Coordinates of C-alpha atoms and ligand atoms in Angstrom, one line a residue:
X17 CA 31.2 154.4 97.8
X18 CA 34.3 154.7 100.3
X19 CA 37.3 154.2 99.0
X20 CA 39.0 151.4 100.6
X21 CA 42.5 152.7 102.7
X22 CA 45.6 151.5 100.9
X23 CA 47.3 148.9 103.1
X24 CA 50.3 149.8 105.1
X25 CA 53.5 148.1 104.3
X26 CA 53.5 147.3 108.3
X27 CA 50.6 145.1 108.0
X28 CA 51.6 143.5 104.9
X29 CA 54.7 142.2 106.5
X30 CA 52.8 141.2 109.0
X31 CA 50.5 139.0 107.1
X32 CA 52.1 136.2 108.0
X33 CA 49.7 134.2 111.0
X34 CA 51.5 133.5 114.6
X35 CA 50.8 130.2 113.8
X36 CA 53.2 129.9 110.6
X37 CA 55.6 132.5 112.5
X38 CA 56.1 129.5 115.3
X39 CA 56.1 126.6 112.8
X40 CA 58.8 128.7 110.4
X41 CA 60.8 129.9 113.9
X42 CA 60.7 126.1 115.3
X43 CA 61.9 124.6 112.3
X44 CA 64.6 127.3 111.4
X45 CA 65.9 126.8 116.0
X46 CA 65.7 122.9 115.2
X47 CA 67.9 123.3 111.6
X48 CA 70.7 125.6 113.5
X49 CA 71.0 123.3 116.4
X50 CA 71.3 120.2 114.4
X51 CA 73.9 121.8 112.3
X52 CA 75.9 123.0 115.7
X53 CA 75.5 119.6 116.8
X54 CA 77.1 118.3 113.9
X55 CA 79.5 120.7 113.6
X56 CA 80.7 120.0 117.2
X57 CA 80.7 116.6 117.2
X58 CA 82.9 117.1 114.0
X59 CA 85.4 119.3 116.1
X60 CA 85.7 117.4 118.8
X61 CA 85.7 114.0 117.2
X62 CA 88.5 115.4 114.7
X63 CA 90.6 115.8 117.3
X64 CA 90.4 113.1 118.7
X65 CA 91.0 111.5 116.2
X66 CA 94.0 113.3 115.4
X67 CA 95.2 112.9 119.3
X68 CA 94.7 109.3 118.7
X69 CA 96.5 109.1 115.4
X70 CA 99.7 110.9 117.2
X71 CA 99.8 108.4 120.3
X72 CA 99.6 105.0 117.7
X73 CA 102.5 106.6 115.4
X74 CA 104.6 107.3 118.8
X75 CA 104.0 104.3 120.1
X76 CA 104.7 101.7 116.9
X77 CA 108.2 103.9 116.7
X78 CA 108.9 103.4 119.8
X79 CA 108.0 99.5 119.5
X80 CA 109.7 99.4 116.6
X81 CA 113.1 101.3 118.0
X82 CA 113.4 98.4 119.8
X83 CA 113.6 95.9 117.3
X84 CA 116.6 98.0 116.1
X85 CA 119.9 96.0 117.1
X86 CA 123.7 96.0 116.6
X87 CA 124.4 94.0 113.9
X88 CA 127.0 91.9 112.5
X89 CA 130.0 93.4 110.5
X90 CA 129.5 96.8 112.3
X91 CA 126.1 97.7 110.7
X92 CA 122.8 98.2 112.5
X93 CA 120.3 95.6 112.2
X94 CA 116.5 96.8 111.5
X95 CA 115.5 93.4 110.2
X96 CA 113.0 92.9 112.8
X97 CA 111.4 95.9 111.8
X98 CA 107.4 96.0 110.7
X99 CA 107.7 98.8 108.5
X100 CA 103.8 99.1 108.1
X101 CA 101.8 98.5 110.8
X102 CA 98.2 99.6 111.9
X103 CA 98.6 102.4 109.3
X104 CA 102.0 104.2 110.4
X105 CA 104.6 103.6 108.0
X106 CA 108.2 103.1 109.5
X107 CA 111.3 103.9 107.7
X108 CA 115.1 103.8 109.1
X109 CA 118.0 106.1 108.5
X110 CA 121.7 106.3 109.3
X111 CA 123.2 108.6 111.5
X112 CA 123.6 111.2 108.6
X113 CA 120.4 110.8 107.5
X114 CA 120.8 108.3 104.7
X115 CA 117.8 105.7 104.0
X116 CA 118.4 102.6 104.6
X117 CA 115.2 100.5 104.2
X118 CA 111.5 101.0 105.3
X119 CA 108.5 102.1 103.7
X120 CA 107.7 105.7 102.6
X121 CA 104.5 107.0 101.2
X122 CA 106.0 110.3 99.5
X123 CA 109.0 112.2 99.3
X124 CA 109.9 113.8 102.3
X125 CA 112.5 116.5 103.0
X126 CA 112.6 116.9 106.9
X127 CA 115.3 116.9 109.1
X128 CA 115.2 114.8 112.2
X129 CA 113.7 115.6 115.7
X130 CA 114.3 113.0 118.1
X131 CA 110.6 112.9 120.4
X132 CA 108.8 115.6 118.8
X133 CA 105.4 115.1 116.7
X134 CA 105.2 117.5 114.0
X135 CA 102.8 117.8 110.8
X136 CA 103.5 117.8 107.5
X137 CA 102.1 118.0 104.4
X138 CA 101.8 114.7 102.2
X139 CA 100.5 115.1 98.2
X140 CA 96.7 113.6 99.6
X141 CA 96.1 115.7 102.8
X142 CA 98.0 116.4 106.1
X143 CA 100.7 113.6 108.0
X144 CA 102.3 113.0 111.1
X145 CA 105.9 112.3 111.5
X146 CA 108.0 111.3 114.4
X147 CA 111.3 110.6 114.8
X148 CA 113.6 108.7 117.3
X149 CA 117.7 108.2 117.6
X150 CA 118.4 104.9 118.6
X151 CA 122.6 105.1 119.8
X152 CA 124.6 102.0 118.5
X153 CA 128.5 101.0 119.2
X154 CA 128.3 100.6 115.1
X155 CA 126.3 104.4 114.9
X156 CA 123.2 105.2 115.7
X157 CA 119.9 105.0 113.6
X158 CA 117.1 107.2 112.9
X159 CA 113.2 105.4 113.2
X160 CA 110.6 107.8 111.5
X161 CA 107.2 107.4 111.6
X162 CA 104.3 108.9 109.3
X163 CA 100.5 107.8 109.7
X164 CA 97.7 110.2 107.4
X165 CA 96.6 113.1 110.2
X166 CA 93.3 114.1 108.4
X167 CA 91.3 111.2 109.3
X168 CA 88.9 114.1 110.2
X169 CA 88.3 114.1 106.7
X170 CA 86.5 110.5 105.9
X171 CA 84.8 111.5 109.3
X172 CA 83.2 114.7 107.4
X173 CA 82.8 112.7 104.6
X174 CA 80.7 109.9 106.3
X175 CA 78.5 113.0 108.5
X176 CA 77.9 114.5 105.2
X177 CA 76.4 111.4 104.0
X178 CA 74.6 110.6 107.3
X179 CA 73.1 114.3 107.2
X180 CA 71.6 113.7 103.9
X181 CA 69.3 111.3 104.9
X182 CA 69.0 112.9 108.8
X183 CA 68.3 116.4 107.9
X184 CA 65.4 116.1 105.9
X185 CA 64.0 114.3 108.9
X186 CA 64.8 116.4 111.2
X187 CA 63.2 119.4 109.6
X188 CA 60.1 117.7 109.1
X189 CA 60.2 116.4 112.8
X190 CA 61.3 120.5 113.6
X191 CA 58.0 121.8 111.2
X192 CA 55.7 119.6 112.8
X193 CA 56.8 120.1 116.1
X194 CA 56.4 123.7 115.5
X195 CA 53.1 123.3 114.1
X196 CA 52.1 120.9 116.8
X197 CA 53.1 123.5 119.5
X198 CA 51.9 126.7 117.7
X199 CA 48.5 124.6 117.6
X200 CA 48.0 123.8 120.4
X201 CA 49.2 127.1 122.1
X202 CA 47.4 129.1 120.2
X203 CA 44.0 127.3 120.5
X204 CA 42.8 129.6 123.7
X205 CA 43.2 132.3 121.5
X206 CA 41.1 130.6 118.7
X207 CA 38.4 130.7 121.5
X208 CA 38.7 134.0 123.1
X209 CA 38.4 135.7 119.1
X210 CA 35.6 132.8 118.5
X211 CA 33.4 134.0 122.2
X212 CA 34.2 137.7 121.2
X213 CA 33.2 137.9 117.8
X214 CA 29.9 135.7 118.4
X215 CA 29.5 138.3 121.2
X216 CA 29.9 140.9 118.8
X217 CA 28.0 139.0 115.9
X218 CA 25.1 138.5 118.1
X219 CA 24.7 141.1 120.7
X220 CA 24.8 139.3 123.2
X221 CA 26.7 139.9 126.2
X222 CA 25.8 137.4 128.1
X223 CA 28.2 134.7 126.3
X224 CA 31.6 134.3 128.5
X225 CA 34.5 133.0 126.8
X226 CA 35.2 130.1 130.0
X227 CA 38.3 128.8 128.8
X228 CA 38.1 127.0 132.6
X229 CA 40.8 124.7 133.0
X230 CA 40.9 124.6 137.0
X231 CA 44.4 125.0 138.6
X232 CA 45.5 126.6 135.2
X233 CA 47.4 130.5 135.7
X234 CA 49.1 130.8 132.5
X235 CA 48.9 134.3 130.7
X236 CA 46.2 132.9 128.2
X237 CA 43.9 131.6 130.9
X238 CA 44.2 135.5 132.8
X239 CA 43.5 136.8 129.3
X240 CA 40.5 134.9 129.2
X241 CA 39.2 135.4 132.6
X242 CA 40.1 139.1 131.9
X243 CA 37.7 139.6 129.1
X244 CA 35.3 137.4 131.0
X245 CA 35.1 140.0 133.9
X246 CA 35.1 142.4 131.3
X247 CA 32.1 141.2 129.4
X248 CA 30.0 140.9 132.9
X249 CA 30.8 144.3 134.1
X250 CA 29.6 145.0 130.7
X251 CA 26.4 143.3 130.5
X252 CA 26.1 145.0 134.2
X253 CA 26.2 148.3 133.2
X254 CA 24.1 147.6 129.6
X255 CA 21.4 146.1 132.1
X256 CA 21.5 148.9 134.1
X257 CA 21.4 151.1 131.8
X258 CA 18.2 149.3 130.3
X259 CA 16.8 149.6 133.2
X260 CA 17.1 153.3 133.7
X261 CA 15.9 154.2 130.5
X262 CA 13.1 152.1 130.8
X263 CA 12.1 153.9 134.7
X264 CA 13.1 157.4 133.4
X265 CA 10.7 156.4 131.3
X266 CA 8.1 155.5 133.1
X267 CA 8.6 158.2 135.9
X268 CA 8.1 160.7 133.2
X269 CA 4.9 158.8 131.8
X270 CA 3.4 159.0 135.0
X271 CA 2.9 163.0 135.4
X272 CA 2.6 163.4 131.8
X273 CA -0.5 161.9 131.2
X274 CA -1.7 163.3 134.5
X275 CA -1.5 166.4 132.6
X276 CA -2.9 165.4 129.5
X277 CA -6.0 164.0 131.0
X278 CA -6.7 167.1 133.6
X279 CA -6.5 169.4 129.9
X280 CA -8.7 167.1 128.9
X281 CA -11.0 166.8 131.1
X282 CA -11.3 170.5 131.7
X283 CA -11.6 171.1 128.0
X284 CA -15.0 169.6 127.9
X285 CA -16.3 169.8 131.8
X286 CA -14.6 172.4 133.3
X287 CA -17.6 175.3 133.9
X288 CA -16.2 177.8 137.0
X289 CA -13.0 179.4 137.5
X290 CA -12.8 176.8 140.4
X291 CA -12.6 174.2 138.2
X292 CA -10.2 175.9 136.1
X293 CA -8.0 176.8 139.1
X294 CA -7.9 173.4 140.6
X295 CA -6.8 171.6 137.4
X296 CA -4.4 174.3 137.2
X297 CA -3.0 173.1 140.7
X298 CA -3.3 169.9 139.8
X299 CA -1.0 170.5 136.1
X300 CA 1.5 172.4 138.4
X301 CA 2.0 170.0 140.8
X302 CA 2.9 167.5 138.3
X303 CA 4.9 169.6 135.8
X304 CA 6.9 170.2 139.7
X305 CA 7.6 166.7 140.3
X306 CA 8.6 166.6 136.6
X307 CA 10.9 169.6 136.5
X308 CA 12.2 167.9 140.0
X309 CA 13.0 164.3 138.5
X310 CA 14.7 166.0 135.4
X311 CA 16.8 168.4 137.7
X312 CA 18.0 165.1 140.0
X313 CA 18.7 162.9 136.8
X314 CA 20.8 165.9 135.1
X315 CA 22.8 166.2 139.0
X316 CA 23.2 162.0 138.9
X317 CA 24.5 162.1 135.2
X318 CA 26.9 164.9 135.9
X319 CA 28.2 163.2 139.0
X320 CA 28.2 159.8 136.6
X321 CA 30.1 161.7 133.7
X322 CA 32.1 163.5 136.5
X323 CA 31.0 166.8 134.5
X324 CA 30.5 168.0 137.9
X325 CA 33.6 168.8 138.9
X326 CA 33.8 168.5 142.4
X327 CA 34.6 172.0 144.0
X328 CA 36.1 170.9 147.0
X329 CA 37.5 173.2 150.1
X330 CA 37.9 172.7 154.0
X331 CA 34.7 173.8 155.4
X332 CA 33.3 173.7 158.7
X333 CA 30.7 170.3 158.6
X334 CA 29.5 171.0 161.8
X335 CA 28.4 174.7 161.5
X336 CA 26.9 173.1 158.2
X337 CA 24.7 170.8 159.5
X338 CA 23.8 172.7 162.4
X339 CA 22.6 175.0 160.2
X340 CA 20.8 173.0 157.8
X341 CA 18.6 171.0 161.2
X342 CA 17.3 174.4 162.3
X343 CA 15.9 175.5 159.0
X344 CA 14.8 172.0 158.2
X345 CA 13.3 171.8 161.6
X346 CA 11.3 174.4 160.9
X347 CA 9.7 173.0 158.2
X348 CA 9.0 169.7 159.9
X349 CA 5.9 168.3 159.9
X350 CA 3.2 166.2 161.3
X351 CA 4.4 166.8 164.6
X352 CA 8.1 165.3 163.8
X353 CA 10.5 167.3 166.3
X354 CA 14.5 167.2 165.6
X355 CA 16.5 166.6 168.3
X356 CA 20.9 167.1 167.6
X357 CA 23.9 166.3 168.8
X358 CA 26.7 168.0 166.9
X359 CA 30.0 167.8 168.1
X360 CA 31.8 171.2 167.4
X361 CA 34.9 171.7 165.6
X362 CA 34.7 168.8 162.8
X363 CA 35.9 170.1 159.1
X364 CA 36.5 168.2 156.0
X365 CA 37.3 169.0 152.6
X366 CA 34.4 169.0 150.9
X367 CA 32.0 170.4 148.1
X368 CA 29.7 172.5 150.0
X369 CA 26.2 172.3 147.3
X370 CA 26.9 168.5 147.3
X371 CA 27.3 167.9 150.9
X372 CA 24.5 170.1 151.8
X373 CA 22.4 168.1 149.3
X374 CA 23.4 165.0 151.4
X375 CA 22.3 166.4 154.8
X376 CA 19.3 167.6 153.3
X377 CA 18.0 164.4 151.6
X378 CA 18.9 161.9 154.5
X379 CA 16.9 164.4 156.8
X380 CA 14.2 164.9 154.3
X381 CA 13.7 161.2 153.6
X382 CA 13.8 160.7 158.2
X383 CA 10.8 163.5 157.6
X384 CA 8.6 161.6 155.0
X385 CA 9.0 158.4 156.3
X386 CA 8.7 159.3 160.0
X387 CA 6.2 158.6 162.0
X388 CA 3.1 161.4 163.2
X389 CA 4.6 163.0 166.3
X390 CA 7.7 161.1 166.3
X391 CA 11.4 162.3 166.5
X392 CA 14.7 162.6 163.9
X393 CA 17.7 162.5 165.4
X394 CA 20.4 163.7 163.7
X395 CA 24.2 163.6 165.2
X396 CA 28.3 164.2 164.3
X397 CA 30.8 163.2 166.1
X398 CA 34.7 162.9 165.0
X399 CA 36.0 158.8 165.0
X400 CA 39.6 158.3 164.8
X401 CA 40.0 160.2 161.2
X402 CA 36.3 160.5 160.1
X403 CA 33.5 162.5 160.6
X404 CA 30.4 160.4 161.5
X405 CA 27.1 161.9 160.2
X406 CA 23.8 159.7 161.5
X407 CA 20.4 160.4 160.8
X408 CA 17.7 158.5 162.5
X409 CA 13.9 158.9 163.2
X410 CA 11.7 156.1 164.7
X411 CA 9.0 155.8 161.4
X412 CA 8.2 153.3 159.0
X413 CA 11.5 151.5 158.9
X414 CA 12.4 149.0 155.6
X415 CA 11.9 145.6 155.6
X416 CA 15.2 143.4 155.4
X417 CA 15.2 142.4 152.2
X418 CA 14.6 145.6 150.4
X419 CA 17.5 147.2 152.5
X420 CA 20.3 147.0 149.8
X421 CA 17.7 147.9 147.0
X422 CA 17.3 151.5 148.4
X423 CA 20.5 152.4 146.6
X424 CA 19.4 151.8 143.4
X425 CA 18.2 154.3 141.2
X426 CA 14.3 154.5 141.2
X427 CA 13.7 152.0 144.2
X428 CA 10.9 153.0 146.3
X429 CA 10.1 150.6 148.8
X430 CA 5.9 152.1 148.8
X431 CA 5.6 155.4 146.5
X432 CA 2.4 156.2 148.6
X433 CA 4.6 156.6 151.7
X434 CA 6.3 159.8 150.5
X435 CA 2.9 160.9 149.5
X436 CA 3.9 160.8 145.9
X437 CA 6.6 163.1 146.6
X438 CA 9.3 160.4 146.2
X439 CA 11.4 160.0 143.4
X440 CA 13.8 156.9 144.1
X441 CA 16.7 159.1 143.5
X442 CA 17.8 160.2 146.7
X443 CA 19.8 157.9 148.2
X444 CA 21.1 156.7 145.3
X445 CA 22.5 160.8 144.9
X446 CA 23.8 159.9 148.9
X447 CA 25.9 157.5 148.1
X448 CA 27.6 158.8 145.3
X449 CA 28.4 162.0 146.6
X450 CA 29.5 160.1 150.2
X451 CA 31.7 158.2 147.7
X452 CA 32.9 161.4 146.1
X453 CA 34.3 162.7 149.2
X454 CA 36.1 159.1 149.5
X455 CA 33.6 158.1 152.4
X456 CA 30.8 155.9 152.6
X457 CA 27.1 155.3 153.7
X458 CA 25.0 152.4 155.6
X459 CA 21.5 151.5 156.3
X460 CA 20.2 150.2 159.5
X461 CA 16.6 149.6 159.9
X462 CA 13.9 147.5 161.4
X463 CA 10.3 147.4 160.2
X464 CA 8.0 149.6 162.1
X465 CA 10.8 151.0 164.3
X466 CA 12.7 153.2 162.4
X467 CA 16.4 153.7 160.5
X468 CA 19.7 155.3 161.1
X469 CA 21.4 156.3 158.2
X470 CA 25.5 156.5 159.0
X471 CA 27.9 158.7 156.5
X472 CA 31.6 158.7 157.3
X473 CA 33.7 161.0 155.2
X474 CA 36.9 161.5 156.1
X475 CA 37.9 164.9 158.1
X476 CA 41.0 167.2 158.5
Ligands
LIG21 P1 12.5 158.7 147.6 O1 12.4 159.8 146.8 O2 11.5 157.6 147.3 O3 12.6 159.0 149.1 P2 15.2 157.7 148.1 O4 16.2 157.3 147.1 O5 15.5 158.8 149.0 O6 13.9 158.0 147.2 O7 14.8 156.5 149.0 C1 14.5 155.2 148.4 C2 13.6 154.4 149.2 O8 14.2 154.1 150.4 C3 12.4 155.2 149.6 O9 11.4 155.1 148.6 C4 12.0 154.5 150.9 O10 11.2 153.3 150.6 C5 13.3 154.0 151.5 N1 13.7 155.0 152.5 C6 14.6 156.0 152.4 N2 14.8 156.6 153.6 C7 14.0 156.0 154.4 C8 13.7 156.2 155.8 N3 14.3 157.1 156.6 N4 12.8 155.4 156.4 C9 12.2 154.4 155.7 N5 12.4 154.1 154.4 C10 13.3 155.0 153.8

């Protein structure tokens, strides 16, 4: 039994699903911006308030200053007076400061300011006071003013109250917003885990996630489409790998029970040496082919794994190949003659075993499938900053549709063409090593007439 790892505090913090994170986050944004609301609306309104408190005291002293008029027997008449109105309480003094009548809500020790608003403090909460000399022939008179300042106060009051019933809702409204949106954002994400694990549950790569909402670019819908292309290239190289196996397979079938059945048969009718000596040739010839398709599949692997590291230097491609067509021409057969046209000169930086191995199966393959007496061509010539390798003969050609299968591993367009020399492998070896070198390869061809193979790698 394995013990199970002990959890890390990190994940257990992390317990906590994106979708509650949101719903918690939203509610919590919601909660501070209705209390900033509210506490704004408070600031602003409390002033207000208090600039409007200020302006009704001034002006009800200054209506009532008016009202102020010499009276008879050399006293000042303030019976006109309203000494509270619209909540400002008027009072009137003589010159010296002495009450003479108005209304008062407290005690107040303040000297007089004529024009100036001021605050003071009253025994429940903050006041304004304003004052204003009003000059008689019988002495002057002094009209004060108070109104409560801290109106602000009944406006908290009355926000407090309203908040008790508002915030409750709000935070609701805030939590299932949250949830709402966390939902419904999180929902291509429910899909993409959902397609992968029943990729993963099932094996089968097949499945594409397809979140597919046309016109949609958003990050989730890349994500998706991401892992889409992702499980295709995927099931692409699974396939393909399938398929090798399975050919490797069978390739190695082939020979093997060639040589099983020429033992056998020997075994029990062989009689002369002859006999014995021809189903040795026969054994060798296929234990060749075998030791040949093992040594190309290790050389494709390496260049697959990149275990071959590439040893490339500037050499001379056109000495190269000039050298590989004469000893290759040499071994021609069936009447095939070579004709080149190398252009002098051309170098690239290049692996010299794997570029040889190019020339030689491009030329090899314009051998077997050439026609009896015909001719390979093979030229190089330097355009613009590539070397151009063709190889072309005038044999069997490959039919249209098979053209782009001759790359793939195994593909033989008609194993008895190549006299069962064939192994599938060689172009496929072409164009990786023409890719290696940052170059490429193409096939022309036409039935019956013949094919040009073109490499372009680039030179120096
Ligand atoms: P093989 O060992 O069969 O030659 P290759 O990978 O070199 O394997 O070639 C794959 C197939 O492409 C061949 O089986 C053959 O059908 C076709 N092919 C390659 N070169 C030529 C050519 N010069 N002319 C006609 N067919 C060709």
């Amino acid at each position: 039994m394995t013990a199970k790892p002990a959890k890390s505090p990190t994940l257990t913090a992390s317990k906590m699903s994106i979708k509650v994170k949101l719903t918690v986050w939203f509610t919590l944004v919601t909660f501070i911006l209705f209390v900033a609301v509210q506490g704004f609306m408070l600031i602003i309104d409390g002033a207000s308030v208090v600039d409007d408190a200020g302006d009704l005291l001034v002006s009800e002293v200054q209506r009532n200053m008016k009202k102020v008029s010499e009276g008879e027997n050399g006293k000042p008449d303030v019976g006109a007076i309203k000494f509270s109105s619209n909540g400002v309480y008027i009072s009137v003094y003589d010159k010296g400061g002495r009450f003479l009548s108005g209304a008062v809500p407290f005690e107040l020790e303040e000297t007089f300011q004529s024009g100036v608003t001021r605050r003071v403090s009253g025994p429940e909460g903050g006041y304004l006071l304003y004052d204003s000399y009003v000059e008689l022939s019988s002495g002057g008179v002094w009209v004060r003013g108070l109104t409560p300042a801290d109106s602000s106060d009944t406006l908290w009051e009355t926000m407090k109250n309203l908040s008790a019933y508002t915030l409750p809702l709000v935070i609701t409204l805030g939590a299932l917003g949250g949830y709402l949106v966390a939902t419904g954002a999180l929902k291509p994400i429910r899909r993409i885990t959902e397609a992968a694990g029943a990729i993963n549950d099932g094996n089968d790569l097949s499945l594409r996630i397809g979140l597919g909402s046309p016109g949609s670019h958003d990050e989730l819908q890349k994500l998706s489409d991401t892992f889409d292309s992702m499980f295709a290239r995927l099931e692409k190289s699974f396939n393909d790998e399938r398929r090798f196996t399975s050919d490797v397979s069978h390739e190695l079938r082939t020979p093997t029970t060639v040589i099983l059945a020429e033992c056998d048969y020997t075994r029990k009718h062989a009689q002369s040496p002859e006999d014995y000596k021809m189903a040795l040739e026969v054994i060798s010839r296929q234990a060749k082919k075998m030791s040949r398709l093992v040594e190309s599949l290790l050389s494709l692997s390496r260049l697959d794994l990149g275990t071959v590291k590439a040893n490339f230097e500037v050499g001379d491609l056109s000495e190269m190949l000039t050298v590989i067509c004469s000893e290759m021409s040499l071994a021609g057969s069936r009447g095939i003659t070579m004709c080149t046209d190398i252009e002098s000169g051309i170098s690239a930086n290049m692996d010299v075993t794997l570029m040889s191995r190019l020339i030689q199966n491009l030329i090899d393959n314009a051998y077997k499938y050439g026609r009896d007496n015909g001719s390979v061509e093979v030229a190089l010539r330097s355009e613009g900053r590539f070397a151009v390798l063709i190889v072309s003969d005038n044999g069997v050609g490959i039919s249209k549709e098979n053209l782009d299968k001759i790359w793939q591993r195994f593909y033989q367009e008609d194993s008895s063409r190549s006299g069962g020399e064939g192994l599938g492998l060689g172009l496929s070896m072409v164009k990786q090593i023409a890719q290696l070198h940052g170059g490429s390869v193409a096939a022309e061809s036409a039935p019956g007439q013949g094919s040009t193979f073109t490499v372009k790698i680039p030179k120096i």
